[in-house]
Short mmCIF file of C-alpha atoms in Angstrom, two decimals:
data_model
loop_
_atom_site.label_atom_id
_atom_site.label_comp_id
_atom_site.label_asym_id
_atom_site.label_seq_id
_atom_site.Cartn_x
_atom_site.Cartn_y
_atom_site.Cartn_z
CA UNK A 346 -82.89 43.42 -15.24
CA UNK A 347 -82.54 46.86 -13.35
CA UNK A 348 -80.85 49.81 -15.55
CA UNK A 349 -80.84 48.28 -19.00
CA UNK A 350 -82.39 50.54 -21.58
CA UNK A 351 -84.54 48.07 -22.95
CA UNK A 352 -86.43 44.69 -22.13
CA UNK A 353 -85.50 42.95 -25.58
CA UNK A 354 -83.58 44.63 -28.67
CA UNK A 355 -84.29 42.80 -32.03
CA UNK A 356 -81.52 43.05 -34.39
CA UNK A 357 -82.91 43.09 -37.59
CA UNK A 358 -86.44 44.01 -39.22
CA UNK A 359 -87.00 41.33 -41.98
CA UNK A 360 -89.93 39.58 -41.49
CA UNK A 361 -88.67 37.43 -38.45
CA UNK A 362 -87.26 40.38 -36.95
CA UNK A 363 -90.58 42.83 -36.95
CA UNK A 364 -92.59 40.16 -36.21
CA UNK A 365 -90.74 39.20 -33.10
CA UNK A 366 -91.14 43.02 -32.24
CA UNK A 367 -94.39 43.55 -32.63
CA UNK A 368 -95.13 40.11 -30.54
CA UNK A 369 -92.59 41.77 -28.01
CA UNK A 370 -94.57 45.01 -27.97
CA UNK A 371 -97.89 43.48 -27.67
CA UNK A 372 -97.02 41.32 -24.90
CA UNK A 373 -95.84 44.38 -22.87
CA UNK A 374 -91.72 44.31 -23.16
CA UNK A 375 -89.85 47.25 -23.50
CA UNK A 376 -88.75 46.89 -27.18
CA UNK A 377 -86.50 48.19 -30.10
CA UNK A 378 -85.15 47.07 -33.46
CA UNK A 379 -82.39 47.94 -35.41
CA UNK A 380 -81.84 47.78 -38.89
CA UNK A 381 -78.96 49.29 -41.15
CA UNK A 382 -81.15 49.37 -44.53
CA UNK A 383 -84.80 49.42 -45.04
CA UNK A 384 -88.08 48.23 -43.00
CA UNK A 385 -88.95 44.74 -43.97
CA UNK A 386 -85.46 43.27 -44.66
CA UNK A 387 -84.76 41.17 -47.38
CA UNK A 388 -88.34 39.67 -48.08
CA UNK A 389 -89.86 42.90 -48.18
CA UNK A 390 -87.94 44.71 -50.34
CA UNK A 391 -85.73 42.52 -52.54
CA UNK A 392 -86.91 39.23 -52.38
CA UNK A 393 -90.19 37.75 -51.70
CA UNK A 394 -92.78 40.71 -52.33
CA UNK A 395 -91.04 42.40 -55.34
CA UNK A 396 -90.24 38.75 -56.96
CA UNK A 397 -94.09 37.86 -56.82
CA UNK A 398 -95.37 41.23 -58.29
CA UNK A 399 -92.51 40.58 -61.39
CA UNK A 400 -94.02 36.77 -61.39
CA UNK A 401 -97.76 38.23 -61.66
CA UNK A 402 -97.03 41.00 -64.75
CA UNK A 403 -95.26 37.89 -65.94
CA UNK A 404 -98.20 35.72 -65.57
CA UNK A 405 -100.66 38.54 -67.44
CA UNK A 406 -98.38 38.87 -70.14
CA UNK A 407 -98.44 35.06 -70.70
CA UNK A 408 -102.05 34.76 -70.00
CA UNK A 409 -102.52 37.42 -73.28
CA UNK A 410 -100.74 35.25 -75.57
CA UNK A 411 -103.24 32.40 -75.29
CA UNK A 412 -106.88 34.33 -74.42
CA UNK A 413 -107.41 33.90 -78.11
CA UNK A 414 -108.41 30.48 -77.58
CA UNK A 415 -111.67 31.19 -75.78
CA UNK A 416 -111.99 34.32 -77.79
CA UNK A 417 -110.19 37.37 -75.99
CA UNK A 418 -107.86 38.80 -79.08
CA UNK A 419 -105.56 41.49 -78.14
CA UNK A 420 -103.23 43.64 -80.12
CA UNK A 421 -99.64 42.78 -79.65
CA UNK A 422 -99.11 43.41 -75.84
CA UNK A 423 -96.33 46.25 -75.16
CA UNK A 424 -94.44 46.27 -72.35
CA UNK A 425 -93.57 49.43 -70.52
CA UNK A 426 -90.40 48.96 -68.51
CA UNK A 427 -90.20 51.97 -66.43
CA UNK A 428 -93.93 51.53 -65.22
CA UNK A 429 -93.24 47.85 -64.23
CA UNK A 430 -90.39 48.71 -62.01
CA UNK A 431 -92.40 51.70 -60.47
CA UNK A 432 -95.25 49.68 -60.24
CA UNK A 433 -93.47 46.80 -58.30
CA UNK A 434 -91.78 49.65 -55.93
CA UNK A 435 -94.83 51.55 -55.32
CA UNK A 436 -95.89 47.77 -53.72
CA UNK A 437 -92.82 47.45 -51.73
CA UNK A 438 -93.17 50.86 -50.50
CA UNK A 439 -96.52 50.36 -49.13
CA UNK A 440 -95.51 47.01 -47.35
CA UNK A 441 -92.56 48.65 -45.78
CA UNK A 442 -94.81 51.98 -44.69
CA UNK A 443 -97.38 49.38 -43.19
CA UNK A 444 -94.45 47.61 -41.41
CA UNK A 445 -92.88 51.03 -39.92
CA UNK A 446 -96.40 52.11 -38.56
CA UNK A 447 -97.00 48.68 -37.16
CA UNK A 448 -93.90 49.23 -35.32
CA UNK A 449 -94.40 52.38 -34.20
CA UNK A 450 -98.26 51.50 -32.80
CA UNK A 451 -96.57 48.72 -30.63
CA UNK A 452 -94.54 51.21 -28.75
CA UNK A 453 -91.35 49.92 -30.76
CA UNK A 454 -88.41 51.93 -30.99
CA UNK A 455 -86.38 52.01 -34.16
CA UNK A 456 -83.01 52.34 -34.40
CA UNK A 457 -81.17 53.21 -37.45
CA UNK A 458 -77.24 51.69 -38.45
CA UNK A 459 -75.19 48.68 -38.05
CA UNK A 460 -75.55 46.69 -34.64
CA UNK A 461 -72.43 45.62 -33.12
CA UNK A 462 -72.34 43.72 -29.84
CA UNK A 463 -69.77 45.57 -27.23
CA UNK A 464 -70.93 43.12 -24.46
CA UNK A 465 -73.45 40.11 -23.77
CA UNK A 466 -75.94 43.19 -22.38
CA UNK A 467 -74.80 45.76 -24.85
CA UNK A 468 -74.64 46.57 -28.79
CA UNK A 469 -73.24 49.56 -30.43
CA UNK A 470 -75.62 51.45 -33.47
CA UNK A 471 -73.81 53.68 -34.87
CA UNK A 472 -71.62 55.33 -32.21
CA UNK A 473 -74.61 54.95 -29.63
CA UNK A 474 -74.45 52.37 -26.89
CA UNK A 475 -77.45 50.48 -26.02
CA UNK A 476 -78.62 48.20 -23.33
CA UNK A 477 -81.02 45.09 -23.15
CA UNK A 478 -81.96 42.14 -20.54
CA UNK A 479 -82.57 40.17 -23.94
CA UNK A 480 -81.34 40.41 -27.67
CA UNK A 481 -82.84 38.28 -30.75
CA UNK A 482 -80.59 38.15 -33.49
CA UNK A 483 -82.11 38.22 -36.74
CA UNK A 484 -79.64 39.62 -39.05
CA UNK A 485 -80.92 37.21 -42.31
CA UNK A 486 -79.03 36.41 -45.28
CA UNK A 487 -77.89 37.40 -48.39
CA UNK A 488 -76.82 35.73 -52.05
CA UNK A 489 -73.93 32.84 -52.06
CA UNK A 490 -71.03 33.98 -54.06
CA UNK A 491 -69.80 31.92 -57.41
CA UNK A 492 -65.91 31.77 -57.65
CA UNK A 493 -65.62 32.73 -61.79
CA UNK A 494 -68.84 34.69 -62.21
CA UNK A 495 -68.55 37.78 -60.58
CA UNK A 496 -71.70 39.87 -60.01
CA UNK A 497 -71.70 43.57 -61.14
CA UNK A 498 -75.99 43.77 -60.52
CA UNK A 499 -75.79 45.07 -64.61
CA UNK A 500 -75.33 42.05 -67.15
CA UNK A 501 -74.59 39.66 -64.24
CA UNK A 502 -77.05 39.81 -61.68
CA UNK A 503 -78.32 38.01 -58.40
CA UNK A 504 -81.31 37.81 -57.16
CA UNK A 505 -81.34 41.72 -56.11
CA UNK A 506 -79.76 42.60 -59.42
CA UNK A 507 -82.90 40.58 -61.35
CA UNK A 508 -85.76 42.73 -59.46
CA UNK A 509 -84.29 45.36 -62.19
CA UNK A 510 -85.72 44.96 -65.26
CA UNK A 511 -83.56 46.22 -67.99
CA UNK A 512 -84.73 47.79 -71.27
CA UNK A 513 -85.04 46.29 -73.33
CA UNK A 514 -85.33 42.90 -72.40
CA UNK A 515 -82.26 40.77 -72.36
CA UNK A 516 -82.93 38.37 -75.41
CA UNK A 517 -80.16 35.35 -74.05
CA UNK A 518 -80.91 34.69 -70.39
CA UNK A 519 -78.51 32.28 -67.80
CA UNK A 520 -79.80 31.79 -64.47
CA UNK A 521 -76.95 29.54 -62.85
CA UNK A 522 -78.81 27.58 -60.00
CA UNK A 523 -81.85 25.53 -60.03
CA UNK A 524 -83.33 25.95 -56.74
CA UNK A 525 -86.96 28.51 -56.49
CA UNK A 526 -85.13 31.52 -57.27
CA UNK A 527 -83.70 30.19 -60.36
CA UNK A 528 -86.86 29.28 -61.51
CA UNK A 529 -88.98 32.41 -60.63
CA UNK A 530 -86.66 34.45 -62.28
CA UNK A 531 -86.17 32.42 -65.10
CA UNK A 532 -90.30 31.91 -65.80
CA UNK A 533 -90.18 36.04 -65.08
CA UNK A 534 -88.02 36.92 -68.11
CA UNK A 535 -89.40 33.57 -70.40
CA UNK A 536 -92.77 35.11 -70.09
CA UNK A 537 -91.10 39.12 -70.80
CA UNK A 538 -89.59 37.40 -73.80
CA UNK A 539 -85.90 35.85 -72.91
CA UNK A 540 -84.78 32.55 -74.33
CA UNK A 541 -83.97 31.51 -70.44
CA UNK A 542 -81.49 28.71 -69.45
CA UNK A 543 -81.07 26.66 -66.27
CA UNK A 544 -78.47 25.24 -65.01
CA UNK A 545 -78.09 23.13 -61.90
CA UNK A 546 -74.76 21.42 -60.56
CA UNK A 547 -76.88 18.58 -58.58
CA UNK A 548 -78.42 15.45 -60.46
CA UNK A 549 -82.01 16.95 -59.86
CA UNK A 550 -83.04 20.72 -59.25
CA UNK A 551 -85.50 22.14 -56.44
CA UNK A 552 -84.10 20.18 -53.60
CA UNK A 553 -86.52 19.19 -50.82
CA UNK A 554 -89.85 18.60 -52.94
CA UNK A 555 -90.65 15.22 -54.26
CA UNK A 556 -89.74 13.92 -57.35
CA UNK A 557 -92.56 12.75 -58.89
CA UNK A 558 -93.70 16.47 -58.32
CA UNK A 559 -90.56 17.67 -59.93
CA UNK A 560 -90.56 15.31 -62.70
CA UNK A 561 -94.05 16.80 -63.75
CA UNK A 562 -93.10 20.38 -62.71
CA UNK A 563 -89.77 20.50 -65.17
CA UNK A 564 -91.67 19.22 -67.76
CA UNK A 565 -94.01 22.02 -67.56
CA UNK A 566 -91.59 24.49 -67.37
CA UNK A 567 -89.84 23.16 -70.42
CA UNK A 568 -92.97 23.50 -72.46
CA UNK A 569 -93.32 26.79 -71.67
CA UNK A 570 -89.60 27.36 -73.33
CA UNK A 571 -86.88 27.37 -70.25
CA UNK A 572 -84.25 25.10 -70.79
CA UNK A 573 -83.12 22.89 -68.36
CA UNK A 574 -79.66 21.32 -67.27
CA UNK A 575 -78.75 19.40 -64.74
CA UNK A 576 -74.93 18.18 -63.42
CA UNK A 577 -74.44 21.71 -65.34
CA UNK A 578 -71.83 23.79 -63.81
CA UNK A 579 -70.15 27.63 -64.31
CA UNK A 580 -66.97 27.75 -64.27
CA UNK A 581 -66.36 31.42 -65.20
CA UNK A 582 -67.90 34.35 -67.04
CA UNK A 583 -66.48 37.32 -68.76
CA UNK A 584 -68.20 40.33 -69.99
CA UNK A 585 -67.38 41.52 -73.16
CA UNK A 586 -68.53 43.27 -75.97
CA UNK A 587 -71.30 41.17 -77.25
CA UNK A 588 -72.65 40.04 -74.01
CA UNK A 589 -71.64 37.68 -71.29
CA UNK A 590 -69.57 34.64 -72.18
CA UNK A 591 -69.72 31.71 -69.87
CA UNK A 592 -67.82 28.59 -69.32
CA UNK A 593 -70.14 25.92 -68.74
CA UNK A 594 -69.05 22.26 -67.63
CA UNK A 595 -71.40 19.04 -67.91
CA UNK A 596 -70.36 17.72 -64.22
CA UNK A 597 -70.50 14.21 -65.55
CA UNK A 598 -67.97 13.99 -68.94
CA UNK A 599 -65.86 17.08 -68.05
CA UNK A 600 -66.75 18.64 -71.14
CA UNK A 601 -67.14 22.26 -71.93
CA UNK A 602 -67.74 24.76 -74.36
CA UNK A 603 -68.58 28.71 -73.72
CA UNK A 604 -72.17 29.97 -74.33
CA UNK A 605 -73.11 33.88 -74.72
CA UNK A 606 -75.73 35.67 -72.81
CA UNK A 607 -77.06 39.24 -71.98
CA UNK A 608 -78.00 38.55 -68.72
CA UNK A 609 -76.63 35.93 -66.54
CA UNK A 610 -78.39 35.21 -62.59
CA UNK A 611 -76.63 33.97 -60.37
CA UNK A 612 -78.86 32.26 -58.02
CA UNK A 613 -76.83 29.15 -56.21
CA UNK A 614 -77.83 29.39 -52.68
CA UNK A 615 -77.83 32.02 -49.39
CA UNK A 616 -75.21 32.78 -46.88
CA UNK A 617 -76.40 33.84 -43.47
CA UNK A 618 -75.29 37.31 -42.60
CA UNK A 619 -73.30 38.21 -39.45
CA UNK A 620 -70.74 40.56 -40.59
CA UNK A 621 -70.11 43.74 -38.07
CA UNK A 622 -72.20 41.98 -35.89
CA UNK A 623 -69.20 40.74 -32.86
CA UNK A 624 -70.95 38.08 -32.05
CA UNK A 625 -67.95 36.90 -30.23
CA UNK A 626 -67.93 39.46 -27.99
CA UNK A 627 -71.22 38.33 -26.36
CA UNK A 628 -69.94 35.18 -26.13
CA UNK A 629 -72.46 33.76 -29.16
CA UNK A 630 -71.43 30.74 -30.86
CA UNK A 631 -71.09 31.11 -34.91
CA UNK A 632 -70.84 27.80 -36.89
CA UNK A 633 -68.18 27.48 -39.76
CA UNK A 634 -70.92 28.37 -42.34
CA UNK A 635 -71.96 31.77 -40.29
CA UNK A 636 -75.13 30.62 -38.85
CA UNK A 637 -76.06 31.08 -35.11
CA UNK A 638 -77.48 27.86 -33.90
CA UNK A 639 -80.58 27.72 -31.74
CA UNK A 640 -82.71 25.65 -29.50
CA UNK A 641 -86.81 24.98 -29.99
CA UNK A 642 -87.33 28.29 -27.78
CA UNK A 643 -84.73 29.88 -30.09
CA UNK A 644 -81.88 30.69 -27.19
CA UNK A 645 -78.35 30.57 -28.24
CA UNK A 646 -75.62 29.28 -26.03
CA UNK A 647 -76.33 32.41 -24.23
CA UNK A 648 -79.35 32.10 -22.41
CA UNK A 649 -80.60 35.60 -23.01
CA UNK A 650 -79.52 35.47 -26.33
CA UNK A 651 -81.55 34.14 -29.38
CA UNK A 652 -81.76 33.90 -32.66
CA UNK A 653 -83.94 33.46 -35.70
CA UNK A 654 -84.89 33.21 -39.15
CA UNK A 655 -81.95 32.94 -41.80
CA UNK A 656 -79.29 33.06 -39.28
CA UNK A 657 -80.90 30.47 -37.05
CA UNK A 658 -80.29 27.69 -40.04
CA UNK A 659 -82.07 26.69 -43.17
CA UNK A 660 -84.83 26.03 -44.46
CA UNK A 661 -84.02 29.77 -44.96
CA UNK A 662 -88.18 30.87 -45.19
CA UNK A 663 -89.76 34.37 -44.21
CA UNK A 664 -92.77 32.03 -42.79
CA UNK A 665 -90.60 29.92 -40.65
CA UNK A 666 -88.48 33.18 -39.32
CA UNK A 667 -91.93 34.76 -38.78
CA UNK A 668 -92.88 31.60 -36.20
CA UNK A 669 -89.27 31.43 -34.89
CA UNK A 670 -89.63 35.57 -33.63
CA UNK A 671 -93.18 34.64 -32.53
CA UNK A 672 -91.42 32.01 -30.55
CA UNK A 673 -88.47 34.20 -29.29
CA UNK A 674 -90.44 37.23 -28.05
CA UNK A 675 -93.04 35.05 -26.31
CA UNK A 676 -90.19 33.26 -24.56
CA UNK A 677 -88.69 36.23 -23.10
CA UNK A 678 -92.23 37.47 -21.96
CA UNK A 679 -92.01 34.05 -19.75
CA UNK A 680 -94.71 32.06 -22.01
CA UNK A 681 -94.11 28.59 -22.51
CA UNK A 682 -93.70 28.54 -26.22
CA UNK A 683 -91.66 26.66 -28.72
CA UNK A 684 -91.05 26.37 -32.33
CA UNK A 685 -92.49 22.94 -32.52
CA UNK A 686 -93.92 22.62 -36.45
CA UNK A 687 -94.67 19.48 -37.75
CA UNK A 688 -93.66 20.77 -41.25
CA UNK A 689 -92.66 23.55 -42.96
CA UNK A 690 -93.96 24.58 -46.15
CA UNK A 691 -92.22 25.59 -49.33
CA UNK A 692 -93.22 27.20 -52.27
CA UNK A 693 -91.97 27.81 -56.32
CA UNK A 694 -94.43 30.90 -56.98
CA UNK A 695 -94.09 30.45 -61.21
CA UNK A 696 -97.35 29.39 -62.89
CA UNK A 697 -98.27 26.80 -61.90
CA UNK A 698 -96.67 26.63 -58.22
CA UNK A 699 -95.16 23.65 -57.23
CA UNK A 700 -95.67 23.84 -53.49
CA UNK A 701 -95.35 21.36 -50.74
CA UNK A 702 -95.52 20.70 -46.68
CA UNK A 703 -94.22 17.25 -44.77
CA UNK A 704 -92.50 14.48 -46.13
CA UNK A 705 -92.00 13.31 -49.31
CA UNK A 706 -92.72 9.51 -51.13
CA UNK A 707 -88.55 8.78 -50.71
CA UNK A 708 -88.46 10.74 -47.41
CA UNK A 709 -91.48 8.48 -45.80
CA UNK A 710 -89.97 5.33 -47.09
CA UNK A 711 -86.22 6.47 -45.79
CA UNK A 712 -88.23 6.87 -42.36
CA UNK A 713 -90.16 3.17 -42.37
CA UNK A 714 -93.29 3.81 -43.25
CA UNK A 715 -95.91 1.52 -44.44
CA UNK A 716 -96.99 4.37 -46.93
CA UNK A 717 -100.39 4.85 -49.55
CA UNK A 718 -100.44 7.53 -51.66
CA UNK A 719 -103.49 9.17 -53.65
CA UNK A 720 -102.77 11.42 -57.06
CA UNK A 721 -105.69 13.93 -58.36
CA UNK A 722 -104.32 15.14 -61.90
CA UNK A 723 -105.30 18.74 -62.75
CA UNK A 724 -106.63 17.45 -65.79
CA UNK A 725 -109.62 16.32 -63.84
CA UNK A 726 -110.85 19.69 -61.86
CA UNK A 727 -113.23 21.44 -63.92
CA UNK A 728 -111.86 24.85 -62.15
CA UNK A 729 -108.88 23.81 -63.37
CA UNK A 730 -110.06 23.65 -66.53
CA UNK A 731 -111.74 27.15 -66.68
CA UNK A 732 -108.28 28.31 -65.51
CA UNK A 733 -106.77 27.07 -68.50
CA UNK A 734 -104.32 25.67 -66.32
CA UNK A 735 -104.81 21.76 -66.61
CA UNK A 736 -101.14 20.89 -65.84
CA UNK A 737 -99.75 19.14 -62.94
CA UNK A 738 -101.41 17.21 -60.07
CA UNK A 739 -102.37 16.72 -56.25
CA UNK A 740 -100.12 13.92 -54.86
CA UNK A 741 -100.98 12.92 -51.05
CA UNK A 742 -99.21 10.53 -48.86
CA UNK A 743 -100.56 8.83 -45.82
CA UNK A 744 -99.74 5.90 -43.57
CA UNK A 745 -101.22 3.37 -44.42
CA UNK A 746 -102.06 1.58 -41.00
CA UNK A 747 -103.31 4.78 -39.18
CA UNK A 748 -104.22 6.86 -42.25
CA UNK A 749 -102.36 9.93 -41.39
CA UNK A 750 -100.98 12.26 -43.76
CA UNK A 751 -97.84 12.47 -44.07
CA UNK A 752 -97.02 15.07 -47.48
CA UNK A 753 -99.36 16.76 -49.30
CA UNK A 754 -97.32 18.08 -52.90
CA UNK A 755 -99.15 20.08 -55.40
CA UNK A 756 -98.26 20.91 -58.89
CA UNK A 757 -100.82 23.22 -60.21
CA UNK A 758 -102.46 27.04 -60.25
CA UNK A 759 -102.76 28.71 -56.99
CA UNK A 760 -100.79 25.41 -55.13
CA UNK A 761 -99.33 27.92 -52.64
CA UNK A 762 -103.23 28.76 -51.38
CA UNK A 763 -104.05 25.32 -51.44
CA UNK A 764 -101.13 24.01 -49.04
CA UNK A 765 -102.82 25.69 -46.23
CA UNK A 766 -105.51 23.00 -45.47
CA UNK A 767 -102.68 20.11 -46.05
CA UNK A 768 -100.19 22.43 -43.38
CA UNK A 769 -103.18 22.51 -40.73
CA UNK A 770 -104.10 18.15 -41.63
CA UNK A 771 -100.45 17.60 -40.62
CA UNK A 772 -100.40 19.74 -37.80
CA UNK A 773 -103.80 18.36 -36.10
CA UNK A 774 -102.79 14.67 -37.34
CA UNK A 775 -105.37 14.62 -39.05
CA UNK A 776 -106.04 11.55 -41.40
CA UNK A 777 -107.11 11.30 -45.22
CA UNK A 778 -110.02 10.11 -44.77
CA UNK A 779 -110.78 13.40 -42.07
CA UNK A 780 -110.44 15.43 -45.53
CA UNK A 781 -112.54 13.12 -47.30
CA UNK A 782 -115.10 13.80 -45.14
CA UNK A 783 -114.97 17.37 -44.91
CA UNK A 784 -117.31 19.32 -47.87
CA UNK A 785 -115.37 21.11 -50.26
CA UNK A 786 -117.03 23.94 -52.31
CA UNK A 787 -117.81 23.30 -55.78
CA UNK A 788 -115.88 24.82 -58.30
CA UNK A 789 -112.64 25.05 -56.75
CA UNK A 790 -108.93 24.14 -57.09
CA UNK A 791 -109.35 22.83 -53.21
CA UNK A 792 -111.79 20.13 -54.45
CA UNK A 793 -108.89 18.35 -55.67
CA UNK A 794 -107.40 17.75 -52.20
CA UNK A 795 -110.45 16.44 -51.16
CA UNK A 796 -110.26 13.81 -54.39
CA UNK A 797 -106.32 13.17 -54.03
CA UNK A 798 -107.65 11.89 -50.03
CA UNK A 799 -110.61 9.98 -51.82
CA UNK A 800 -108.45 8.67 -54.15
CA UNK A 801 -105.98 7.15 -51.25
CA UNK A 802 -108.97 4.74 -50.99
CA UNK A 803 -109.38 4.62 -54.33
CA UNK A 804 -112.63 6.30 -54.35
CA UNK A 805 -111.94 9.51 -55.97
CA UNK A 806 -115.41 10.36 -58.12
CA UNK A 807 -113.65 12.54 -61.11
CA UNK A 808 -110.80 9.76 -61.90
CA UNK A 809 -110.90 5.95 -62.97
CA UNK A 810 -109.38 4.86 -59.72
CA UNK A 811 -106.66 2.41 -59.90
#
């Protein structure tokens, strides 16, 4: 459109945002982002990159405690607090640096403050009017609030609040919420030496992955010292002068008592984020919950309008925001895209990962298929084995009159890098035996999705097939 200031303004610059930029900018549009905190959103800096460096110094420290057993004896490990949170922000820092030149060798401009639509062709940044033929919203999320437990980011945290390790290390640990934030947190300060606690208010926790997977996932994770709770609620928390004491509920029986912690997560959930952004005024339809629906070529009810990531709905995933602003900026450049994934991944990044993509056993069932199913334990893989890391298993699901996998789910070390070959089998429809047939190299973790498709046909070489 004639006189606008800009072909497409992204609002936002987590990773759906930047991405959806940088596409923008590559394909020759006009482009600017605007972001009222830092580079890199949510992921970048509070969430997904900071969580996984606190999960790997988590993962050493553990990994010390048991190299005696092939002979590695160490003195009593120390832990230096201050270093660990430098060392995790030096990381973040980098990321977000890489992000801003990316931006800035794409031709992007940046605009710094709050974004505030005026009009459907116009948003205010901080006192300064700007104009666009096309906007993508990707304004993210942030952490659901608990009525009762209210978070002060010192003695009760969320997910931002836990990035901070304190010193010294809390010794009583809570993390209210049982999804993959509760758990990455809570394996985090197990391993840093917190007696942890889970609770979850549903029957089962990590909703979405399969429950055989679960079943075998929990049970590692209580071995390793978190305790677990389901149909667990918190009904309120008080800080006083000998930590935090919370009212806990069992669901079921109604009963309570009050339990005392020095740290308590709170870690039920995310809540899209929209506020100051007048959506309204463009004429963009919000749901109840705050999200801004979209279509498969992410446009709003606004044609011109679209939105992505977070905002867009859940799953709430960097990886699916980053396809979504793929999708969005390629639309607008006139290319015939769409956000057409046959599955999604997720991922619990503790050690091991449970880690997942396409349906699960119920889920196939629920949908009427004829289903067979092949299980590789970890137990079997001699890489496993060297790992130290024999725990869990490679569970895959096919159809059993075309052979065509349906859900790959993976309990084990290094699941999240192994999920990549089951994403691209469900994506080219490919079928168990096509994985069969394909030569693995030998040692490797990713033998064992070649055995859990050999072992759909009960032919699996490293188990007694049954």
């Amino acid at each position: 459109m004639a006189n606008m200031d800009f072909d497409v303004i992204v609002i936002g610059a987590g990773p759906g945002g930047y991405h959806a930029a940088i596409r923008a900018g590559q394909l020759g549009l006009k482009t600017a982002i605007v972001e009222r905190e830092k580079v890199g959103g949510v992921c970048l800096n509070v969430g997904c990159i900071p969580t996984k460096a606190m999960l790997h110094a988590a993962e050493v420290m553990m990994e010390t405690k048991h190299a005696g057993e092939f002979g590695l004896n160490f003195a009593e490990t120390t832990l230096d607090i201050a270093k660990l949170n430098g060392w995790k922000d030096g990381i973040v820092n980098r990321l977000t640096g890489g992000v801003s030149g990316l931006l800035k060798a794409n031709k992007v401009t940046v605009l710094s403050g709050q974004a505030s639509f005026v009009d459907e062709h116009t948003v205010e940044v901080d006192g300064q009017r700007h104009t666009a033929s096309h906007f993508i919203i990707a304004t993210g999320s942030e952490p659901a609030k608990l009525p009762g437990v209210e978070v002060d980011q010192e003695v009760i945290v969320d997910s931002t609040g836990a990035l901070v390790m304190p010193d010294p290390v809390p010794a009583r640990m809570l993390c209210i919420g049982g999804g993959v934030i509760g758990f990455e947190f809570a394996q985090v300060y197990n391993n840093l030496g917190s007696e942890v606690k889970i609770i979850e208010f549903m029957p089962n926790v990590i909703p979405g992955a399969d429950a055989d997977a679960v079943a075998e996932f929990t049970k590692i994770m209580k071995k390793q010292g978190i305790s677990i709770e389901t149909q667990t609620k918190a009904n309120r928390a008080e800080r006083k002068a000998d930590g935090v004491h919370v009212e806990i509920e069992d669901v079921k029986s109604g009963e309570k008592r009050t339990e005392v912690f020095d740290r308590v997560l709170v870690a039920i959930g995310r809540r899209p984020r929209t506020d100051g952004l007048n959506a309204d005024k463009a004429g963009v339809a919000v749901t109840d919950r705050g999200f801004i629906p979209a279509d498969k070529q992410q446009r709003t009810n606004v044609p011109h309008i679209f939105s992505i990531g977070d905002v867009a709905g859940n799953p709430m995933l960097a990886h699916k925001a980053m396809k979504e602003g793929l999708v969005a900026a390629e639309v607008i450049a006139g290319k015939p895209s769409e956000q057409d994934a046959v599955a999604i991944p997720g991922v619990v990044y503790t050690n091991p990962e449970l880690a997942w993509v396409g349906l699960t056993e119920a889920e196939a069932v629920d949908k009427g298929y004829k289903i067979k199913k092949g299980v590789f334990p970890m137990a079997a893989s001699g890489r496993a084995m060297t790992l130290q890391q024999t725990g869990g298993f490679i569970k895959m699901i096919v159809e059993e009159d075309t052979d065509l996998v349906l859900g790959v789910h993976i309990v084990g070390p290094r699941a999240s890098d192994l999920l990549g070959e089951a994403g691209l089998a469900l994506e080219m429809a490919a079928t168990a035996s096509d994985i069969a047939l394909t030569i693995h190299a030998h040692p490797t973790l990713g033998e064992g999705v070649l055995e859990a498709a050999e072992a759909v046909h009960k032919q699996a070489i490293h188990i007694v097939n049954r």
